[in-house]
């Protein structure tokens, strides 16, 4: 388990860069969340953008999930396939709120420790900040595992005639 909401991996695929991008493009759709008509249907596995050099995607979910990872990828061609450099991280909004509440609770911990000495409240605020962070990391790592599984299944896709 990582201490930060970030994970990365490097994959080697026997598929060419064009095949990987084609598979990704086939199961990825750019979504405007304010327009219900652009919602994913059927065989769409990811929301996001697939470009010529890389991709910025997230797994399709039925309900909102704060800790869903953003998958950033870069693909490089090799003589026998391609190499994928993949980074999993929290969306900026989720990262902001995790940092915001951590700083607020640690600020209250310092306030109750040094300005108004009330060690019960200081301990409570510190414990709440730890619980908040541990829960966030647990759910983030769980979602990374699920997203990684779907992504690996896609990359190991074999064309059948």
PDB file of C-alpha atoms in Angstrom:
ATOM      1  CA  UNK A   1       0.000   0.000   0.000  1.00  0.00           C
ATOM      2  CA  UNK A   2       1.367   3.384  -1.021  1.00  0.00           C
ATOM      3  CA  UNK A   3       1.576   6.311   1.356  1.00  0.00           C
ATOM      4  CA  UNK A   4       0.492   8.760  -1.339  1.00  0.00           C
ATOM      5  CA  UNK A   5      -2.523   8.545  -3.673  1.00  0.00           C
ATOM      6  CA  UNK A   6      -0.306   7.671  -6.613  1.00  0.00           C
ATOM      7  CA  UNK A   7       0.736   4.428  -8.275  1.00  0.00           C
ATOM      8  CA  UNK A   8       2.612   3.602 -11.439  1.00  0.00           C
ATOM      9  CA  UNK A   9       3.573   0.631 -13.530  1.00  0.00           C
ATOM     10  CA  UNK A  10       5.332  -0.205 -16.754  1.00  0.00           C
ATOM     11  CA  UNK A  11       3.828  -2.794 -19.080  1.00  0.00           C
ATOM     12  CA  UNK A  12       5.362  -4.486 -22.080  1.00  0.00           C
ATOM     13  CA  UNK A  13       2.896  -5.583 -24.726  1.00  0.00           C
ATOM     14  CA  UNK A  14       3.389  -7.736 -27.812  1.00  0.00           C
ATOM     15  CA  UNK A  15       0.782  -5.557 -29.516  1.00  0.00           C
ATOM     16  CA  UNK A  16       2.015  -2.621 -31.568  1.00  0.00           C
ATOM     17  CA  UNK A  17       1.447   0.940 -30.409  1.00  0.00           C
ATOM     18  CA  UNK A  18      -1.263   1.382 -33.043  1.00  0.00           C
ATOM     19  CA  UNK A  19      -3.086  -1.787 -31.919  1.00  0.00           C
ATOM     20  CA  UNK A  20      -3.023  -0.728 -28.254  1.00  0.00           C
ATOM     21  CA  UNK A  21      -4.297   2.747 -29.150  1.00  0.00           C
ATOM     22  CA  UNK A  22      -6.964   1.178 -31.375  1.00  0.00           C
ATOM     23  CA  UNK A  23      -8.154  -1.126 -28.572  1.00  0.00           C
ATOM     24  CA  UNK A  24      -8.199   1.768 -26.124  1.00  0.00           C
ATOM     25  CA  UNK A  25      -9.975   4.056 -28.560  1.00  0.00           C
ATOM     26  CA  UNK A  26     -12.622   1.390 -29.239  1.00  0.00           C
ATOM     27  CA  UNK A  27     -13.568   1.100 -25.529  1.00  0.00           C
ATOM     28  CA  UNK A  28     -13.073   4.753 -24.528  1.00  0.00           C
ATOM     29  CA  UNK A  29     -15.504   7.606 -24.919  1.00  0.00           C
ATOM     30  CA  UNK A  30     -15.093  11.285 -24.170  1.00  0.00           C
ATOM     31  CA  UNK A  31     -17.906  12.222 -21.798  1.00  0.00           C
ATOM     32  CA  UNK A  32     -19.582  15.493 -20.945  1.00  0.00           C
ATOM     33  CA  UNK A  33     -21.096  14.786 -17.529  1.00  0.00           C
ATOM     34  CA  UNK A  34     -23.587  17.639 -17.908  1.00  0.00           C
ATOM     35  CA  UNK A  35     -25.131  16.028 -21.006  1.00  0.00           C
ATOM     36  CA  UNK A  36     -26.960  12.735 -20.359  1.00  0.00           C
ATOM     37  CA  UNK A  37     -26.709  11.771 -24.042  1.00  0.00           C
ATOM     38  CA  UNK A  38     -22.933  11.251 -23.776  1.00  0.00           C
ATOM     39  CA  UNK A  39     -23.174   8.674 -20.996  1.00  0.00           C
ATOM     40  CA  UNK A  40     -21.313   5.406 -21.662  1.00  0.00           C
ATOM     41  CA  UNK A  41     -23.323   2.538 -23.085  1.00  0.00           C
ATOM     42  CA  UNK A  42     -22.560  -1.083 -23.872  1.00  0.00           C
ATOM     43  CA  UNK A  43     -18.947  -2.003 -24.398  1.00  0.00           C
ATOM     44  CA  UNK A  44     -17.421   1.305 -23.284  1.00  0.00           C
ATOM     45  CA  UNK A  45     -14.992   0.556 -20.416  1.00  0.00           C
ATOM     46  CA  UNK A  46     -13.279   3.928 -19.984  1.00  0.00           C
ATOM     47  CA  UNK A  47     -14.113   7.640 -20.049  1.00  0.00           C
ATOM     48  CA  UNK A  48     -11.456   9.997 -21.308  1.00  0.00           C
ATOM     49  CA  UNK A  49      -9.196  10.884 -24.186  1.00  0.00           C
ATOM     50  CA  UNK A  50      -6.889   8.680 -26.264  1.00  0.00           C
ATOM     51  CA  UNK A  51      -4.270  10.530 -28.313  1.00  0.00           C
ATOM     52  CA  UNK A  52      -1.413   9.491 -30.585  1.00  0.00           C
ATOM     53  CA  UNK A  53       1.235   9.558 -27.848  1.00  0.00           C
ATOM     54  CA  UNK A  54      -0.798   8.542 -24.824  1.00  0.00           C
ATOM     55  CA  UNK A  55      -4.086   8.598 -22.988  1.00  0.00           C
ATOM     56  CA  UNK A  56      -5.920  10.117 -20.035  1.00  0.00           C
ATOM     57  CA  UNK A  57      -8.755   7.821 -18.967  1.00  0.00           C
ATOM     58  CA  UNK A  58     -10.761   6.554 -16.005  1.00  0.00           C
ATOM     59  CA  UNK A  59     -12.867   3.442 -15.569  1.00  0.00           C
ATOM     60  CA  UNK A  60     -16.586   3.782 -16.278  1.00  0.00           C
ATOM     61  CA  UNK A  61     -18.643   3.568 -13.088  1.00  0.00           C
ATOM     62  CA  UNK A  62     -22.398   3.473 -12.507  1.00  0.00           C
ATOM     63  CA  UNK A  63     -22.343   5.768  -9.496  1.00  0.00           C
ATOM     64  CA  UNK A  64     -20.015   8.505  -8.309  1.00  0.00           C
ATOM     65  CA  UNK A  65     -16.772   7.385  -6.697  1.00  0.00           C
ATOM     66  CA  UNK A  66     -14.504   9.989  -5.153  1.00  0.00           C
ATOM     67  CA  UNK A  67     -11.469   7.724  -5.117  1.00  0.00           C
ATOM     68  CA  UNK A  68     -11.626   6.556  -8.731  1.00  0.00           C
ATOM     69  CA  UNK A  69      -8.114   6.885 -10.188  1.00  0.00           C
ATOM     70  CA  UNK A  70      -7.220   8.927 -13.207  1.00  0.00           C
ATOM     71  CA  UNK A  71      -5.085   6.749 -15.495  1.00  0.00           C
ATOM     72  CA  UNK A  72      -2.401   8.630 -17.378  1.00  0.00           C
ATOM     73  CA  UNK A  73      -0.479   6.655 -19.953  1.00  0.00           C
ATOM     74  CA  UNK A  74       2.327   7.105 -22.418  1.00  0.00           C
ATOM     75  CA  UNK A  75       3.137   4.529 -25.103  1.00  0.00           C
ATOM     76  CA  UNK A  76       6.492   3.990 -26.778  1.00  0.00           C
ATOM     77  CA  UNK A  77       7.132   1.737 -29.744  1.00  0.00           C
ATOM     78  CA  UNK A  78       9.654  -1.118 -29.598  1.00  0.00           C
ATOM     79  CA  UNK A  79      10.729  -3.569 -32.324  1.00  0.00           C
ATOM     80  CA  UNK A  80       8.548  -6.332 -30.823  1.00  0.00           C
ATOM     81  CA  UNK A  81       5.559  -4.377 -29.572  1.00  0.00           C
ATOM     82  CA  UNK A  82       5.319  -1.429 -27.240  1.00  0.00           C
ATOM     83  CA  UNK A  83       6.002  -0.240 -23.701  1.00  0.00           C
ATOM     84  CA  UNK A  84       3.228   1.420 -21.693  1.00  0.00           C
ATOM     85  CA  UNK A  85       4.102   3.787 -18.861  1.00  0.00           C
ATOM     86  CA  UNK A  86       1.008   4.098 -16.685  1.00  0.00           C
ATOM     87  CA  UNK A  87       0.361   6.397 -13.715  1.00  0.00           C
ATOM     88  CA  UNK A  88      -2.671   6.137 -11.441  1.00  0.00           C
ATOM     89  CA  UNK A  89      -3.546   9.189  -9.365  1.00  0.00           C
ATOM     90  CA  UNK A  90      -6.511  10.865  -7.734  1.00  0.00           C
ATOM     91  CA  UNK A  91      -8.494  13.374  -9.722  1.00  0.00           C
ATOM     92  CA  UNK A  92      -7.470  16.953  -8.799  1.00  0.00           C
ATOM     93  CA  UNK A  93     -10.769  17.672  -7.004  1.00  0.00           C
ATOM     94  CA  UNK A  94     -10.495  14.590  -4.785  1.00  0.00           C
ATOM     95  CA  UNK A  95      -6.847  15.383  -4.073  1.00  0.00           C
ATOM     96  CA  UNK A  96      -7.810  18.938  -3.096  1.00  0.00           C
ATOM     97  CA  UNK A  97     -10.443  17.800  -0.596  1.00  0.00           C
ATOM     98  CA  UNK A  98      -8.166  15.141   0.892  1.00  0.00           C
ATOM     99  CA  UNK A  99      -5.459  17.758   1.396  1.00  0.00           C
ATOM    100  CA  UNK A 100      -7.936  20.375   2.608  1.00  0.00           C
ATOM    101  CA  UNK A 101      -9.406  18.216   5.363  1.00  0.00           C
ATOM    102  CA  UNK A 102      -6.008  16.872   6.367  1.00  0.00           C
ATOM    103  CA  UNK A 103      -4.656  20.412   6.775  1.00  0.00           C
ATOM    104  CA  UNK A 104      -7.780  21.608   8.638  1.00  0.00           C
ATOM    105  CA  UNK A 105      -7.691  18.703  11.092  1.00  0.00           C
ATOM    106  CA  UNK A 106      -3.932  19.015  11.651  1.00  0.00           C
ATOM    107  CA  UNK A 107      -4.417  22.763  12.135  1.00  0.00           C
ATOM    108  CA  UNK A 108      -6.999  22.071  14.847  1.00  0.00           C
ATOM    109  CA  UNK A 109      -4.574  19.567  16.364  1.00  0.00           C
ATOM    110  CA  UNK A 110      -1.927  22.303  16.619  1.00  0.00           C
ATOM    111  CA  UNK A 111      -4.513  24.810  17.868  1.00  0.00           C
ATOM    112  CA  UNK A 112      -5.675  22.525  20.672  1.00  0.00           C
ATOM    113  CA  UNK A 113      -2.115  21.485  21.499  1.00  0.00           C
ATOM    114  CA  UNK A 114      -0.416  24.879  21.744  1.00  0.00           C
ATOM    115  CA  UNK A 115      -2.902  27.790  21.809  1.00  0.00           C
ATOM    116  CA  UNK A 116      -5.738  26.367  23.909  1.00  0.00           C
ATOM    117  CA  UNK A 117      -4.245  23.327  25.635  1.00  0.00           C
ATOM    118  CA  UNK A 118      -6.961  20.706  25.398  1.00  0.00           C
ATOM    119  CA  UNK A 119      -5.175  17.470  24.679  1.00  0.00           C
ATOM    120  CA  UNK A 120      -8.371  15.456  24.358  1.00  0.00           C
ATOM    121  CA  UNK A 121      -9.540  17.575  21.415  1.00  0.00           C
ATOM    122  CA  UNK A 122      -6.017  17.650  19.964  1.00  0.00           C
ATOM    123  CA  UNK A 123      -5.819  13.861  20.086  1.00  0.00           C
ATOM    124  CA  UNK A 124      -9.310  13.537  18.615  1.00  0.00           C
ATOM    125  CA  UNK A 125      -8.457  15.868  15.704  1.00  0.00           C
ATOM    126  CA  UNK A 126      -5.204  14.030  15.043  1.00  0.00           C
ATOM    127  CA  UNK A 127      -6.947  10.645  15.079  1.00  0.00           C
ATOM    128  CA  UNK A 128      -9.663  11.962  12.733  1.00  0.00           C
ATOM    129  CA  UNK A 129      -7.014  13.205  10.301  1.00  0.00           C
ATOM    130  CA  UNK A 130      -5.328   9.793  10.339  1.00  0.00           C
ATOM    131  CA  UNK A 131      -8.634   7.959   9.868  1.00  0.00           C
ATOM    132  CA  UNK A 132      -9.572  10.286   6.991  1.00  0.00           C
ATOM    133  CA  UNK A 133      -6.252   9.654   5.265  1.00  0.00           C
ATOM    134  CA  UNK A 134      -6.233   5.878   5.866  1.00  0.00           C
ATOM    135  CA  UNK A 135      -9.779   5.500   4.524  1.00  0.00           C
ATOM    136  CA  UNK A 136      -8.946   7.606   1.463  1.00  0.00           C
ATOM    137  CA  UNK A 137      -5.829   5.543   0.727  1.00  0.00           C
ATOM    138  CA  UNK A 138      -7.690   2.267   1.242  1.00  0.00           C
ATOM    139  CA  UNK A 139     -10.463   3.176  -1.208  1.00  0.00           C
ATOM    140  CA  UNK A 140      -7.998   4.682  -3.713  1.00  0.00           C
ATOM    141  CA  UNK A 141      -5.848   1.529  -3.718  1.00  0.00           C
ATOM    142  CA  UNK A 142      -8.956  -0.629  -4.043  1.00  0.00           C
ATOM    143  CA  UNK A 143     -10.090   1.361  -7.085  1.00  0.00           C
ATOM    144  CA  UNK A 144      -6.574   1.228  -8.588  1.00  0.00           C
ATOM    145  CA  UNK A 145      -6.680  -2.550  -8.320  1.00  0.00           C
ATOM    146  CA  UNK A 146     -10.076  -2.704 -10.083  1.00  0.00           C
ATOM    147  CA  UNK A 147      -9.015  -0.257 -12.806  1.00  0.00           C
ATOM    148  CA  UNK A 148      -5.726  -2.085 -13.320  1.00  0.00           C
ATOM    149  CA  UNK A 149      -7.597  -5.390 -13.762  1.00  0.00           C
ATOM    150  CA  UNK A 150      -9.857  -3.944 -16.477  1.00  0.00           C
ATOM    151  CA  UNK A 151      -6.891  -2.279 -18.203  1.00  0.00           C
ATOM    152  CA  UNK A 152      -4.780  -5.462 -18.157  1.00  0.00           C
ATOM    153  CA  UNK A 153      -7.664  -7.456 -19.650  1.00  0.00           C
ATOM    154  CA  UNK A 154      -7.871  -4.924 -22.454  1.00  0.00           C
ATOM    155  CA  UNK A 155      -4.121  -4.959 -23.171  1.00  0.00           C
ATOM    156  CA  UNK A 156      -3.990  -8.762 -23.177  1.00  0.00           C
ATOM    157  CA  UNK A 157      -6.844  -8.809 -25.682  1.00  0.00           C
ATOM    158  CA  UNK A 158      -6.120 -11.225 -28.515  1.00  0.00           C
ATOM    159  CA  UNK A 159      -7.650 -10.745 -31.965  1.00  0.00           C
ATOM    160  CA  UNK A 160      -9.572 -13.832 -33.110  1.00  0.00           C
ATOM    161  CA  UNK A 161     -10.487 -14.551 -36.724  1.00  0.00           C
TER     162      UNK A 161
END
